[in-house]
Coordinates of C-alpha atoms in Angstrom, one line a residue:
X1 CA -28.8 3.7 -12.4
X2 CA -27.8 5.0 -8.9
X3 CA -25.0 3.6 -6.8
X4 CA -27.6 2.1 -4.5
X5 CA -29.1 0.2 -7.4
X6 CA -25.6 -1.0 -8.5
X7 CA -24.9 -2.2 -4.9
X8 CA -28.2 -3.8 -3.9
X9 CA -30.0 -4.5 -7.3
X10 CA -33.6 -5.3 -6.9
X11 CA -33.5 -4.7 -3.2
X12 CA -32.4 -1.1 -3.5
X13 CA -35.8 0.4 -2.7
X14 CA -36.2 -1.9 0.4
X15 CA -32.7 -0.7 1.6
X16 CA -33.9 2.9 1.3
X17 CA -36.9 2.0 3.5
X18 CA -34.6 0.3 6.0
X19 CA -32.5 3.4 6.4
X20 CA -35.6 5.6 6.7
X21 CA -36.9 3.3 9.5
X22 CA -33.5 3.3 11.2
X23 CA -33.7 7.0 11.4
X24 CA -37.2 6.8 13.1
X25 CA -36.2 3.9 15.3
X26 CA -38.8 1.5 13.9
X27 CA -37.2 -1.7 15.2
X28 CA -40.3 -3.8 14.5
X29 CA -40.0 -3.0 10.8
X30 CA -36.3 -3.5 10.7
X31 CA -36.5 -6.9 12.5
X32 CA -39.3 -8.1 10.1
X33 CA -37.5 -7.1 7.0
X34 CA -34.1 -8.4 7.9
X35 CA -35.6 -11.7 9.0
X36 CA -36.9 -12.1 5.5
X37 CA -33.8 -10.6 3.8
X38 CA -30.8 -11.6 6.0
X39 CA -28.4 -11.1 3.0
X40 CA -28.8 -7.4 3.5
X41 CA -26.9 -7.6 6.8
X42 CA -23.7 -8.1 4.9
X43 CA -21.5 -5.0 4.7
X44 CA -22.1 -2.8 1.7
X45 CA -19.6 -3.4 -1.1
X46 CA -19.1 0.3 -1.7
X47 CA -19.1 3.2 0.6
X48 CA -22.3 5.1 -0.2
X49 CA -22.1 8.4 1.6
X50 CA -25.7 8.3 2.8
X51 CA -25.7 4.5 3.4
X52 CA -22.6 3.6 5.3
X53 CA -23.9 0.4 6.8
X54 CA -26.9 -0.3 9.1
X55 CA -25.1 -0.2 12.4
X56 CA -23.1 2.9 11.4
X57 CA -26.3 4.7 10.4
X58 CA -28.1 3.7 13.7
X59 CA -25.1 5.0 15.7
X60 CA -25.0 8.2 13.8
X61 CA -28.7 8.8 14.2
X62 CA -28.7 8.0 18.0
X63 CA -31.0 5.0 17.6
X64 CA -30.0 2.7 20.5
X65 CA -32.6 0.0 20.0
X66 CA -31.6 -0.3 16.3
X67 CA -27.9 -0.7 17.3
X68 CA -28.9 -3.4 19.7
X69 CA -30.9 -5.1 17.1
X70 CA -28.2 -5.1 14.4
X71 CA -25.5 -6.3 16.8
X72 CA -27.9 -9.1 17.9
X73 CA -28.5 -10.0 14.3
X74 CA -24.7 -10.5 13.8
X75 CA -23.3 -7.2 12.4
X76 CA -19.8 -6.8 13.6
X77 CA -19.7 -4.0 16.2
X78 CA -16.3 -3.0 15.0
X79 CA -17.2 -3.1 11.3
X80 CA -15.4 -0.4 9.3
X81 CA -16.8 1.5 6.3
X82 CA -15.5 0.4 3.0
X83 CA -14.0 3.9 2.5
X84 CA -14.3 7.2 4.3
X85 CA -11.3 6.4 6.5
X86 CA -12.4 3.0 7.7
X87 CA -14.6 4.5 10.3
X88 CA -16.3 2.4 12.9
X89 CA -19.9 2.9 14.4
X90 CA -18.3 4.2 17.6
X91 CA -16.6 7.0 15.7
X92 CA -19.9 8.2 14.2
X93 CA -21.6 8.2 17.6
X94 CA -18.6 10.2 19.0
X95 CA -18.8 12.6 16.0
X96 CA -22.4 13.4 17.0
X97 CA -21.9 13.3 20.8
X98 CA -24.4 10.5 21.3
X99 CA -23.2 9.5 24.8
X100 CA -25.8 6.7 25.4
X101 CA -24.8 5.1 22.1
X102 CA -21.1 5.4 23.0
X103 CA -21.6 3.8 26.4
X104 CA -23.6 0.9 25.0
X105 CA -21.2 0.2 22.1
X106 CA -18.2 0.2 24.5
X107 CA -20.0 -2.1 26.9
X108 CA -20.9 -4.4 24.1
X109 CA -17.3 -4.8 22.9
X110 CA -16.6 -1.9 20.6
X111 CA -12.8 -1.1 20.3
X112 CA -12.4 2.2 22.0
X113 CA -9.7 3.3 19.3
X114 CA -11.6 1.9 16.3
X115 CA -9.7 -0.2 13.8
X116 CA -6.0 0.1 13.4
X117 CA -7.0 0.9 9.8
X118 CA -9.1 3.9 10.9
X119 CA -7.7 7.2 9.7
X120 CA -9.1 8.8 12.9
X121 CA -9.9 7.2 16.2
X122 CA -13.2 7.9 17.8
X123 CA -11.4 10.2 20.2
X124 CA -9.9 12.2 17.4
X125 CA -13.3 12.3 15.7
X126 CA -15.0 13.6 18.9
X127 CA -12.2 16.2 19.2
X128 CA -12.6 17.3 15.6
X129 CA -16.2 17.9 16.0
X130 CA -15.9 19.7 19.4
X131 CA -17.8 17.0 21.4
X132 CA -16.4 17.7 24.9
X133 CA -18.5 15.1 26.8
X134 CA -17.8 12.4 24.2
X135 CA -14.1 13.2 24.5
X136 CA -14.3 12.8 28.3
X137 CA -16.2 9.6 28.0
X138 CA -13.7 8.1 25.6
X139 CA -10.8 9.2 27.9
X140 CA -12.5 7.5 30.8
X141 CA -12.5 4.3 28.8
X142 CA -8.8 4.5 28.2
X143 CA -8.6 5.6 24.5
X144 CA -5.1 5.9 23.2
X145 CA -4.8 9.6 23.9
X146 CA -1.7 10.1 21.7
X147 CA -2.5 8.0 18.6
X148 CA -1.9 9.9 15.4
X149 CA -4.4 10.9 12.9
X150 CA -3.2 8.7 10.0
X151 CA -3.2 11.4 7.3
X152 CA -2.4 14.6 9.3
X153 CA 0.1 12.9 11.6
X154 CA -1.2 14.9 14.5
X155 CA -2.4 13.9 17.9
X156 CA -5.8 14.7 19.4
X157 CA -4.2 17.6 21.3
X158 CA -2.7 19.0 18.1
X159 CA -6.1 18.9 16.4
X160 CA -8.0 20.4 19.4
X161 CA -5.6 23.3 19.4
X162 CA -5.8 23.8 15.6
X163 CA -9.6 24.0 15.8
X164 CA -9.6 26.4 18.7
X165 CA -11.3 23.9 21.2
X166 CA -9.6 25.2 24.3
X167 CA -11.7 23.3 26.8
X168 CA -11.1 20.0 25.0
X169 CA -7.4 20.8 24.8
X170 CA -7.3 21.4 28.5
X171 CA -9.1 18.1 29.2
X172 CA -6.7 16.3 27.0
X173 CA -3.6 17.8 28.6
X174 CA -5.0 17.0 32.1
X175 CA -5.3 13.4 30.9
X176 CA -1.7 13.3 29.7
X177 CA -2.0 14.2 26.0
X178 CA 1.1 15.5 24.2
X179 CA 1.7 17.2 20.9
X180 CA 3.3 15.3 18.1
X181 CA 4.9 18.3 16.7
X182 CA 6.2 20.4 19.6
X183 CA 9.7 19.9 20.7
X184 CA 10.1 17.7 23.8
X185 CA 12.8 19.2 26.0
X186 CA 13.5 15.7 27.5
X187 CA 14.7 14.6 24.0
X188 CA 17.3 17.3 23.5
X189 CA 19.9 15.5 25.6
X190 CA 18.9 12.0 24.6
X191 CA 21.4 9.8 22.7
X192 CA 21.1 10.5 19.0
X193 CA 19.5 13.9 19.4
X194 CA 21.8 15.5 16.9
X195 CA 20.6 12.8 14.3
X196 CA 17.1 13.9 15.0
X197 CA 18.2 17.5 14.4
X198 CA 19.9 16.7 11.2
X199 CA 16.8 14.8 9.8
X200 CA 14.5 17.6 10.9
X201 CA 16.6 20.2 9.1
X202 CA 17.1 18.2 5.9
X203 CA 14.1 15.9 5.4
X204 CA 11.3 17.3 7.6
X205 CA 10.1 17.7 11.1
X206 CA 10.5 14.7 13.4
X207 CA 7.5 13.5 15.5
X208 CA 7.9 12.9 19.2
X209 CA 9.2 9.6 20.2
X210 CA 6.1 9.1 22.5
X211 CA 3.6 9.0 19.5
X212 CA 5.7 6.6 17.4
X213 CA 5.4 2.8 17.5
X214 CA 8.4 1.3 19.3
X215 CA 10.3 -2.0 19.0
X216 CA 10.2 -4.5 21.8
X217 CA 13.2 -5.7 23.8
X218 CA 15.8 -3.4 22.2
X219 CA 17.4 0.0 23.0
X220 CA 16.8 1.0 19.4
X221 CA 14.1 3.6 19.0
X222 CA 11.9 4.4 16.0
X223 CA 11.2 7.9 14.9
X224 CA 9.1 9.4 12.1
X225 CA 10.0 12.4 9.9
X226 CA 7.3 14.1 7.8
X227 CA 9.2 14.9 4.5
X228 CA 9.3 18.6 3.6
X229 CA 7.1 19.3 6.7
X230 CA 4.0 18.0 4.8
X231 CA 1.9 14.8 5.0
X232 CA 2.5 13.3 1.5
X233 CA 5.4 11.0 2.5
X234 CA 7.2 10.2 5.8
X235 CA 10.4 8.4 6.9
X236 CA 10.3 5.7 9.5
X237 CA 13.8 5.3 10.9
X238 CA 15.9 3.8 13.7
X239 CA 17.7 5.7 16.4
X240 CA 20.3 3.8 18.3
X241 CA 22.2 1.7 15.8
X242 CA 24.9 4.4 15.7
X243 CA 26.2 2.8 18.9
X244 CA 27.6 0.0 16.8
X245 CA 30.7 0.7 14.7
X246 CA 30.7 1.6 11.9
X247 CA 27.8 4.0 12.9
X248 CA 24.6 3.7 10.8
X249 CA 20.9 4.3 11.0
X250 CA 18.2 2.8 8.7
X251 CA 15.3 4.6 7.0
X252 CA 12.2 3.5 5.1
X253 CA 10.2 6.0 3.0
X254 CA 6.3 5.5 3.4
X255 CA 3.3 7.2 1.9
X256 CA 2.0 9.9 4.3
X257 CA -1.1 7.9 5.1
X258 CA 0.7 4.8 6.2
X259 CA -0.9 3.6 9.4
X260 CA 1.4 3.6 12.3
X261 CA -0.7 2.9 15.4
X262 CA 1.3 1.7 18.4
X263 CA -0.8 -1.5 18.5
X264 CA -3.4 -3.4 16.6
X265 CA -1.7 -5.0 13.6
X266 CA -0.5 -8.6 13.5
X267 CA 3.2 -9.0 12.8
X268 CA 2.3 -10.6 9.4
X269 CA 0.2 -7.5 8.3
X270 CA 1.7 -5.5 5.5
X271 CA 1.0 -2.5 7.6
X272 CA 3.4 -3.8 10.3
X273 CA 6.1 -4.6 7.7
X274 CA 8.3 -1.4 8.2
X275 CA 8.4 -1.8 12.0
X276 CA 9.0 -5.6 11.7
X277 CA 11.8 -5.2 9.1
X278 CA 13.6 -2.5 11.1
X279 CA 13.3 -4.7 14.2
X280 CA 15.0 -7.7 12.5
X281 CA 17.7 -5.5 10.8
X282 CA 18.3 -3.8 14.1
X283 CA 19.0 -7.2 15.7
X284 CA 21.4 -8.2 13.0
X285 CA 23.2 -4.8 13.3
X286 CA 23.7 -5.1 17.0
X287 CA 24.5 -8.7 17.2
X288 CA 26.5 -9.2 14.0
X289 CA 27.5 -6.2 11.9
X290 CA 25.9 -3.1 10.4
X291 CA 24.7 -3.0 6.8
X292 CA 26.7 -1.4 4.0
X293 CA 25.5 0.3 0.8
X294 CA 24.6 -2.1 -1.9
X295 CA 23.4 -5.0 0.3
X296 CA 20.2 -6.5 -0.8
X297 CA 17.6 -7.7 1.7
X298 CA 15.6 -10.5 0.1
X299 CA 11.9 -11.3 0.6
X300 CA 12.9 -14.9 0.3
X301 CA 15.5 -14.7 3.2
X302 CA 14.2 -16.9 6.0
X303 CA 15.1 -14.2 8.5
X304 CA 12.6 -11.8 6.9
X305 CA 10.1 -14.1 4.9
X306 CA 7.5 -14.2 7.7
X307 CA 7.1 -10.4 7.6
X308 CA 4.1 -9.0 5.7
X309 CA 6.0 -7.9 2.6
X310 CA 4.1 -5.6 0.2
X311 CA 3.0 -7.6 -2.8
X312 CA 4.9 -5.7 -5.5
X313 CA 8.5 -5.8 -4.2
X314 CA 11.0 -8.6 -4.1
X315 CA 13.7 -7.0 -2.1
X316 CA 15.1 -3.8 -0.5
X317 CA 18.5 -2.4 -1.4
X318 CA 20.6 -0.4 1.1
X319 CA 21.4 3.1 -0.4
X320 CA 23.4 6.0 0.9
X321 CA 20.9 8.5 -0.5
X322 CA 21.8 12.0 -1.3
X323 CA 19.9 14.2 1.2
X324 CA 18.6 17.4 -0.2
X325 CA 20.7 19.9 1.8
X326 CA 20.4 23.5 0.6
X327 CA 23.1 26.0 1.0
X328 CA 21.0 27.8 3.6
X329 CA 20.8 24.7 5.8
X330 CA 23.3 24.7 8.7
X331 CA 23.5 21.4 10.6
X332 CA 25.7 20.4 13.5
X333 CA 27.8 17.3 13.0
X334 CA 25.8 14.2 14.1
X335 CA 27.4 11.7 16.3
X336 CA 30.7 11.3 14.4
X337 CA 29.6 10.7 10.8
X338 CA 26.7 8.4 11.0
X339 CA 25.7 6.8 7.7
X340 CA 22.0 7.3 7.1
X341 CA 21.0 4.4 4.9
X342 CA 17.7 4.3 3.0
X343 CA 16.1 0.9 2.3
X344 CA 14.8 1.2 -1.2
X345 CA 12.2 -1.2 -2.8
X346 CA 13.7 -3.3 -5.6
X347 CA 12.2 -5.5 -8.3
X348 CA 14.5 -8.3 -9.3
X349 CA 15.4 -10.0 -12.5
X350 CA 14.4 -13.7 -11.9
X351 CA 17.7 -14.9 -13.2
X352 CA 20.2 -13.4 -10.7
X353 CA 20.9 -10.6 -8.3
X354 CA 22.4 -7.4 -9.7
X355 CA 26.2 -7.3 -9.3
X356 CA 29.1 -5.4 -10.6
X357 CA 28.4 -2.4 -12.9
X358 CA 24.6 -3.3 -12.9
X359 CA 24.5 -2.9 -9.2
X360 CA 26.5 0.3 -9.2
X361 CA 24.1 1.7 -11.8
X362 CA 21.1 0.9 -9.6
X363 CA 22.7 2.4 -6.5
X364 CA 23.6 5.6 -8.3
X365 CA 20.1 5.9 -9.7
X366 CA 18.5 5.3 -6.3
X367 CA 20.8 7.7 -4.5
X368 CA 19.4 10.5 -6.6
X369 CA 15.8 9.4 -6.7
X370 CA 12.9 11.4 -5.2
X371 CA 11.3 10.3 -2.0
X372 CA 8.1 9.6 -3.9
X373 CA 9.9 7.2 -6.3
X374 CA 11.4 5.1 -3.5
X375 CA 8.4 4.9 -1.1
X376 CA 6.7 1.7 -0.3
X377 CA 3.3 1.3 -1.9
X378 CA 0.5 1.7 0.6
X379 CA -1.7 -1.2 1.5
X380 CA -4.5 1.4 1.7
X381 CA -4.8 1.5 -2.1
X382 CA -8.5 1.1 -2.9
X383 CA -9.6 1.6 0.7
X384 CA -9.9 5.4 0.8

């Protein structure tokens, strides 16, 4: 039994015929069959590589009338694939340079940056496949030019350069694109620059502030470090809490594919949890007092309970983690001994909070733990 039979059962052969008629643009056949079988308009439960969804397929095959039919029949114009990076129909049109489809989808309400869950935006997809005109069209429609690829942690400009698409890179630069990985001279003299230097030298390269989601109504910035200069894990951290004595900054370790678009997620979304938590902890630090090692931040605390906590953790414990500094690493002192605290996930005994020797044991273990073992679990599990 093939995956298509598993997904659609007795209608599998009809679904094959529908996809074949999408490719030829036979709207009359499509309309007739879907009027009789409206249940087939529901998104597929699995991501079948050749059958990503009717609207996706029509956009990919440059069939405008079919796109118009499917949207008219109620298919969500911003529907994402079940897997394959949560791609939207607009991204598949961009991938193939189908300008008429791109224009129609945007006019009909397609989100120019795709879903916040998308691994790659339509712009990044167009860049990756060298579609110059599609890139220009998406830029004209105000695509977020510096949103990161969720797995590679690179901007569209970085990817254009890596693929050798010089013309696209020039168009992106003219529109204000920046690199996530090149040093920004304007940041060298910014407050906290030596902390960024320290993190870059010990954990991994720090992305530009301009591509990182930022907190509202605060002087505290957020930065991202890709651990070991790879894309397996990354640190989201504050920059600015050191202004309060005693000097501190807060870090959360995330899987490398954790989505960090600068907009799109509701505050209650698990994807927005790291930013939301750091925002609340920053407020407490600046208005009350900095955190100290061993403090436990409870899911049940009313100050944090409205955040989208990951399902498998009860709390976070503040740990002065041992940073893996090699003997070859030479780092300048960073702003008068700033404590770089890592917020580590914690499962709690239902009876009571750890204290005394039990708490000391936990802290000592977490101090020496690998980044992998203290990272939050990604909400993307099962989606990719």
